[in-house]
Amino acid sequence: MKCDKCDKPAVVHEVVIRGGVKKELHLCADHAMQEGIAMPQQQPIDQLLTKFVTSKSNEKNPAEELSCDGCGLPFREFRKRGILGCPDCYEVFVEQLEPLISRAQNGACHHTGSIPSQAGASIDRQLIIRQLADELDSAVAAEQYERAAELRDQLDHLKLHGPELED
Amino acid sequence: MAFEDLGTWLDVGPDSDVVVSSRVRMARNMACFPFVNRATQGQCQEIVSLTRQALSECDLSNEPTNEMIWVDLDQASDRERMLLVERHLISRHHAETRASKAVAVARDESMSLMVNEEDHLRLQVLTAGLQFEQAFSRISQVEKGLESTLEYAFSPRWGYLTACPTNVGTGIRFSVMMHLPGLLITREIERVKRSAKDLHLAVRGYYGEGSESTGDLFQISNQITLGQSEDELMAEFQQRIIPRIVDYERQARQMLLKKNPLLLSSTKISC
Ligand SMILES: [Zn+2]
Ligand SMILES: [Zn+2]
């Protein structure tokens, strides 16, 4: 059966009674979420996330105006979908994410598992890569194509041969 | 992590009277790109080709089949994509969205690497019965192999960064598919579901392809990914939590067998 609002398959089937009139609802995952209907197979933590996300929406919150400088994701958007846009989001939205993550993780708020083998050296490289990427964007915007090609080569090299930077 | 020599792929694994299969899933993202939902089409393409190159340089010698088959999903036919979904090698979501996507599949279909699903990389390994060590070491080998070329998004505080903040930390989920007809018939399943919540487990009824009703298959997965090491999480799940449910189920089957042997044969329960 198709979703009432689009062509995707309906996964949520509900009977709602509004003003004494019985109405059947058949919705896909996305539209069910928009209507605020919980999915039958949804995991508790997803529900927790949705609840957290929607309960905050009624408050006047300065986080409302925040957006990530790394990827441009507005916090509003995260609240709607529960998905972050880039690694930087974890820093920009840290105050909003802390209580959410700790609640979902039984109070834990620090990683104690394995770490990448190049964790130390990588932080600098990440910075350089971001700077280069910014430069590349402005070079393209300014139609400096030779410069852009140069930057792209540098970026590709860094992304592929990252570890070499250390020696 | 030491590799455990479990020999060839087993169709019948430990505790397979109750545990159908075990699955380890690992999420990773590359440090230099936005997550998939904010990435441009060009970036998605770049992620696909970087992953393909990294995988080709990966040492897969400990893999049972030594190789993985690469499928560019934007070039695959609808039929091929459907087939991958039906075999649980890619998610429905992965098959449907239009961005540049790929999957690498081990020849015996026990491992897959989805590229540009919710996270840049989603590795999963499936084994028969209740056994996680082997699955986890296979996943780790590929993850480490890719890491010699790719750089993962990581923060010292939050661990491996994932698009959905509830996966952050290890980025790993352990799950089992359990056959629980005894607990379903005796209605003890509700009690298991309630205690699962306190243990931070997700329990969901598994719906077979196209079937409307809940069967007696349940997927149970851990929800904790932060504050404990991979080994601790795996041990807790495999040695404490799941064996308890296995015991409940066996007790329920024994009880049913005493009460009504016919019921058992009709629902294909074995003790
Ligand atoms: Zn829809
Ligand atoms: Zn961001």
PDB file of C-alpha atoms and ligand atoms in Angstrom, chain A residues 3 6 28 31, ligand 1:
ATOM      1  CA  CYS A   3       1.669   6.405   1.483  1.00  0.00           C
ATOM      2  CA  CYS A   6       3.612  10.304  -1.637  1.00  0.00           C
ATOM      3  CA  CYS A  28       5.620   6.227   4.776  1.00  0.00           C
ATOM      4  CA  HIS A  31       5.558  11.359   6.505  1.00  0.00           C
TER       5      HIS A  31
HETATM    6 ZN    ZN C   1       5.054   9.727   2.253  1.00  0.00          ZN
END
